[in-house]
Tab-separated table of C-alpha atoms and ligand atoms in Angstrom:
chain	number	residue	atom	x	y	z
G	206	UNK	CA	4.910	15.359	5.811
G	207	UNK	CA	5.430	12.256	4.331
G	208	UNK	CA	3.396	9.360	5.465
G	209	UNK	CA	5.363	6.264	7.005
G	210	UNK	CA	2.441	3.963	7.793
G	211	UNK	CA	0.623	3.062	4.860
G	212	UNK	CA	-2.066	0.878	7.165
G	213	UNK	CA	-3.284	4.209	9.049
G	214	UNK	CA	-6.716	4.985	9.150
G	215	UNK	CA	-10.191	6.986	10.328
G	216	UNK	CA	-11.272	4.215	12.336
G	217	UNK	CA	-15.018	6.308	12.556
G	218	UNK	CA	-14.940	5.520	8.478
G	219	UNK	CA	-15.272	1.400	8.993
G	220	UNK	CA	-18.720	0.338	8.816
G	221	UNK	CA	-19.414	-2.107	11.602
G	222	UNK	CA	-18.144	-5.846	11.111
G	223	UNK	CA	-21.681	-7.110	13.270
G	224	UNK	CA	-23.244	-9.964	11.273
G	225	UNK	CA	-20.522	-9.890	8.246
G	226	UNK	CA	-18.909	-13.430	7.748
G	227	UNK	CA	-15.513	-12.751	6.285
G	228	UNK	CA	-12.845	-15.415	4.146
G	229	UNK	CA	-9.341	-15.063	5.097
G	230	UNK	CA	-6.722	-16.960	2.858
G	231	UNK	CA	-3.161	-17.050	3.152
G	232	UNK	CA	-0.300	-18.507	1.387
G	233	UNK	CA	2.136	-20.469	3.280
G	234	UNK	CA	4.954	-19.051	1.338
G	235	UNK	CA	7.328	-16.412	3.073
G	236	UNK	CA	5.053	-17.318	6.210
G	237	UNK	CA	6.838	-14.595	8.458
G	238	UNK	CA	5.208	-11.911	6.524
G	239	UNK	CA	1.383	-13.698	5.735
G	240	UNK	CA	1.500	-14.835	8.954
G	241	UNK	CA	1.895	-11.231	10.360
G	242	UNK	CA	-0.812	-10.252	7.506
G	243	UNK	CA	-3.117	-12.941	8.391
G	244	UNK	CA	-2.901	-11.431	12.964
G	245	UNK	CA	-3.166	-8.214	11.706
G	246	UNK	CA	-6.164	-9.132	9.036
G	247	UNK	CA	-7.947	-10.880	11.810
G	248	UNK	CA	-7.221	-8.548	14.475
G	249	UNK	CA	-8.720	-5.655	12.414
G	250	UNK	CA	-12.057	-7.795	11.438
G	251	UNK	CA	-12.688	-8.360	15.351
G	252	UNK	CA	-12.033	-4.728	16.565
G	253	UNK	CA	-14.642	-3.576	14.112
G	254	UNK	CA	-17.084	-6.186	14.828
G	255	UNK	CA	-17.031	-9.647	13.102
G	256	UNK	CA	-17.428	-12.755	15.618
G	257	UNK	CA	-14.445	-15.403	15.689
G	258	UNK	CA	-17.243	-17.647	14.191
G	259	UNK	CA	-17.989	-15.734	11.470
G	260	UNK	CA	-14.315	-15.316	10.142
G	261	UNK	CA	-13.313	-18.531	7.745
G	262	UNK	CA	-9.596	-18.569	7.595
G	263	UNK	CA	-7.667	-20.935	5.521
G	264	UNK	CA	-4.004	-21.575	3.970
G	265	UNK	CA	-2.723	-22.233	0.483
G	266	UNK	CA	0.383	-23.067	-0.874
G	267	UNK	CA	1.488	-19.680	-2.381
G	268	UNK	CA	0.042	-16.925	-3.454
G	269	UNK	CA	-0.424	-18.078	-7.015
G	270	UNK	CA	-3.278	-20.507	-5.490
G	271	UNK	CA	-5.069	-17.781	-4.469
G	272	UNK	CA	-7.489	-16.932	-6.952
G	273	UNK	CA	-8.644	-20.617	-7.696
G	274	UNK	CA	-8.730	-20.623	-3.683
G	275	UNK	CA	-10.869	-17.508	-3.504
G	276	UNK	CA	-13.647	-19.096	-6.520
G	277	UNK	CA	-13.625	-22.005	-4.596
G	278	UNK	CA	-14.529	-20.579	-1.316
G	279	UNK	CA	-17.314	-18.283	-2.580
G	280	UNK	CA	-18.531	-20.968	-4.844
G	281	UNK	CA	-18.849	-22.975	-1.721
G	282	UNK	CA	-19.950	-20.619	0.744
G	283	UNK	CA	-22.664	-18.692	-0.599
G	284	UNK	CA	-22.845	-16.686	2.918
G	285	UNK	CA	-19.533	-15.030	2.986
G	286	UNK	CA	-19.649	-11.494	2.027
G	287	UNK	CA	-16.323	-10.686	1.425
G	288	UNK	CA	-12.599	-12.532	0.596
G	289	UNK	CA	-9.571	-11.089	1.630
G	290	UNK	CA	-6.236	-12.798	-0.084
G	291	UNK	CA	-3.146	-12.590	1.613
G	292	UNK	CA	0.605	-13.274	-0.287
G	293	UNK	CA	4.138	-12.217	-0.217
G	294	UNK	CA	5.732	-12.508	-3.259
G	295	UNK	CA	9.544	-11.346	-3.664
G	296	UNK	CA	11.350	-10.877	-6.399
G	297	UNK	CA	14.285	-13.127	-6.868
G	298	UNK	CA	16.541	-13.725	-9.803
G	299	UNK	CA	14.244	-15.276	-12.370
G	300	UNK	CA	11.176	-14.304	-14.201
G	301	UNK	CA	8.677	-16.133	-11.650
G	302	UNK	CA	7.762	-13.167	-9.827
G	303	UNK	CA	6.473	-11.345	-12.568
G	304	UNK	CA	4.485	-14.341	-13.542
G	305	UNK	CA	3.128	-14.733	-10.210
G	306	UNK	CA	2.356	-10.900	-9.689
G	307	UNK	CA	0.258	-10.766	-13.079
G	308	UNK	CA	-1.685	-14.210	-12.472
G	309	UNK	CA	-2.791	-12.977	-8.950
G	310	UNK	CA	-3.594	-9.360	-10.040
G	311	UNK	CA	-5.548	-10.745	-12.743
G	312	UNK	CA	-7.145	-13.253	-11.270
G	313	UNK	CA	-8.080	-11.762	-8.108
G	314	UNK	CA	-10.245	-9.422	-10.294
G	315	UNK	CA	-11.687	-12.054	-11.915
G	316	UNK	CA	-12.890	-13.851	-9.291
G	317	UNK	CA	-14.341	-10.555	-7.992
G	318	UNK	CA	-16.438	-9.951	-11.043
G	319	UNK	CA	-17.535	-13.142	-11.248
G	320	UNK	CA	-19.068	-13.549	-7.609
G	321	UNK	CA	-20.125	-9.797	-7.230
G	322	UNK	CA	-18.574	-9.606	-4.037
G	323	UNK	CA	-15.390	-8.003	-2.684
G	324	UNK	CA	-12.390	-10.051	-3.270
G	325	UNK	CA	-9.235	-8.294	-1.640
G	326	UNK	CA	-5.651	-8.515	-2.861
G	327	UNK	CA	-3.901	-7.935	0.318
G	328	UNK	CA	-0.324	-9.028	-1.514
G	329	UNK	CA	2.697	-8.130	-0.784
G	330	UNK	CA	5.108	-7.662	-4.363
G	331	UNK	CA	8.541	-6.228	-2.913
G	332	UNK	CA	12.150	-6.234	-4.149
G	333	UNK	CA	13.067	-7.593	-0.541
G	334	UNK	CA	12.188	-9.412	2.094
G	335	UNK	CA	13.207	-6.025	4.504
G	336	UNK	CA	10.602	-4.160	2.381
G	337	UNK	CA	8.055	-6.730	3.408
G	338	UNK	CA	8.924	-7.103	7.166
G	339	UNK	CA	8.185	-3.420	6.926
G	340	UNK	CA	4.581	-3.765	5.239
G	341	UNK	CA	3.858	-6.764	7.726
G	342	UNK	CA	3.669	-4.583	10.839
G	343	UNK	CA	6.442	-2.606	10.507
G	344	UNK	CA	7.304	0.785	9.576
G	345	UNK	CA	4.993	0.922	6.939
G	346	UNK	CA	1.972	-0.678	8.284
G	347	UNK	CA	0.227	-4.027	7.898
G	348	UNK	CA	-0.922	-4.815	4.544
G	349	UNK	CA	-3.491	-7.544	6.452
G	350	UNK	CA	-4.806	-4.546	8.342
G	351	UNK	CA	-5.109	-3.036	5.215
G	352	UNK	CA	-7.240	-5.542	4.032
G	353	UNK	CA	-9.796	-5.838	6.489
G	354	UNK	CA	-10.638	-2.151	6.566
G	355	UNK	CA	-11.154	-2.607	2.710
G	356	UNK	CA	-13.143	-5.735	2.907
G	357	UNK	CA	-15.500	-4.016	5.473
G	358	UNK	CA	-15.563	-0.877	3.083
G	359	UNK	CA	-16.648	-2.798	0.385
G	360	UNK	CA	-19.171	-4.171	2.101
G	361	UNK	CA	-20.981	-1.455	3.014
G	362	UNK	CA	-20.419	0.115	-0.228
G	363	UNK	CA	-22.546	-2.910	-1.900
G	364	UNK	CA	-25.413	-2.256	0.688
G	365	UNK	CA	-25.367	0.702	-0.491
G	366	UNK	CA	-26.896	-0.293	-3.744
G	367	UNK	CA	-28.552	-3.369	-2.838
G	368	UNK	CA	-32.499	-2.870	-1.518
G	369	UNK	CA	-33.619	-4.145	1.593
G	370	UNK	CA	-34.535	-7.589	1.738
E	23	DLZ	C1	7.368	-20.848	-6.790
E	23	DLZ	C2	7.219	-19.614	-5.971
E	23	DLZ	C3	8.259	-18.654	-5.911
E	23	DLZ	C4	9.534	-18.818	-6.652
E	23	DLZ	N1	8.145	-17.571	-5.155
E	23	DLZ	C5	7.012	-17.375	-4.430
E	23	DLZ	C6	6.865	-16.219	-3.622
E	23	DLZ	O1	7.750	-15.364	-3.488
E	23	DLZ	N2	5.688	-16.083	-2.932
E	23	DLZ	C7	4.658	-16.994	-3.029
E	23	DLZ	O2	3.611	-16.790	-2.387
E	23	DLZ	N3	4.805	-18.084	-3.787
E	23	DLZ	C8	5.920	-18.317	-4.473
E	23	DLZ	N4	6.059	-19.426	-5.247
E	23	DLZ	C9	4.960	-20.431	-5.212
E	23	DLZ	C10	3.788	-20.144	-6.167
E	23	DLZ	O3	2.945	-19.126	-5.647
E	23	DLZ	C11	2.931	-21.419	-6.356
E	23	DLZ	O4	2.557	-21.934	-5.097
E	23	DLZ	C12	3.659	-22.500	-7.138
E	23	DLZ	O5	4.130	-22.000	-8.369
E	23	DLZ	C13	2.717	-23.704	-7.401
E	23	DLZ	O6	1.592	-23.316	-8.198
């Protein structure tokens, strides 16, 4: 059967949240959809764990800022273990999008490399604003929700390999 919710998952699979101090950034464009990203990011983080305290949320002008956002934060805050970006970008009828897609994607990984910690790219690229609405808790999930799950994944994954203090 074809899967509708692209956010569903083995909630026994997260590794607990207890301790982790998360980064949440936003962009404030298309805020309808990262606002719904940013609940459902949030949301997700406390279910599986992570105290109010330890969850650093901010906003940035658009999705583009996010990488420089993301160095700046873990450049800054040498306790947070993991980033997670949040952005909607739509296409409209010029060229921007694809600009804004590749600098993001691109960046995003950079910024992961260079920190050796998890940097997530919780962004939304869609056609429409309908296809978004449906990726921001609707039909198809929450891409926020999405993002928390991976940011506590990665996590655990990189205790995995690091020996005890
Ligand atoms: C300029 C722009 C456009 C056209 N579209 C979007 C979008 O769909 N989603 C988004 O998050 N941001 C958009 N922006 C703003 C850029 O991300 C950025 O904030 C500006 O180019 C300033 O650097």
């Amino acid at each position: 059967m074809k899967k509708t919710n692209l956010s569903e998952y083995n909630t026994a699979s997260v590794a607990d949240g207890k301790g982790r101090k998360i980064g949440v950034i936003a962009a404030e464009w298309n805020p309808e959809v990262t606002d719904a990203m940013l609940k459902g990011a949030v949301d997700t983080l406390k279910k599986h764990g992570v105290k109010k305290k330890d969850i650093t949320v901010r906003r940035v002008p658009g999705t583009f800022e996010l990488s420089s956002a993301a160095d700046i934060m873990l450049d800054s805050c040498h306790d947070i273990d993991a980033v997670i970006c949040i952005g909607c970008v739509i296409q409209g009828e010029t060229r921007h999008f694809e600009f804004i897609c590749q600098a993001v994607s691109q960046g995003l990984t950079n910024v992961a490399l260079k920190h050796q910690r998890p940097v997530i790219f919780s962004v939304l690229t869609t056609d429409t604003m309908e296809q978004a609405l449906e990726r921001s808790g609707g039909k198809h999930g929450n891409k926020g929700v999405e993002g928390a799950v991976t940011a506590l994944k990665m996590c655990a994954y990189k205790d995995s390999l690091t020996p005890e203090q």
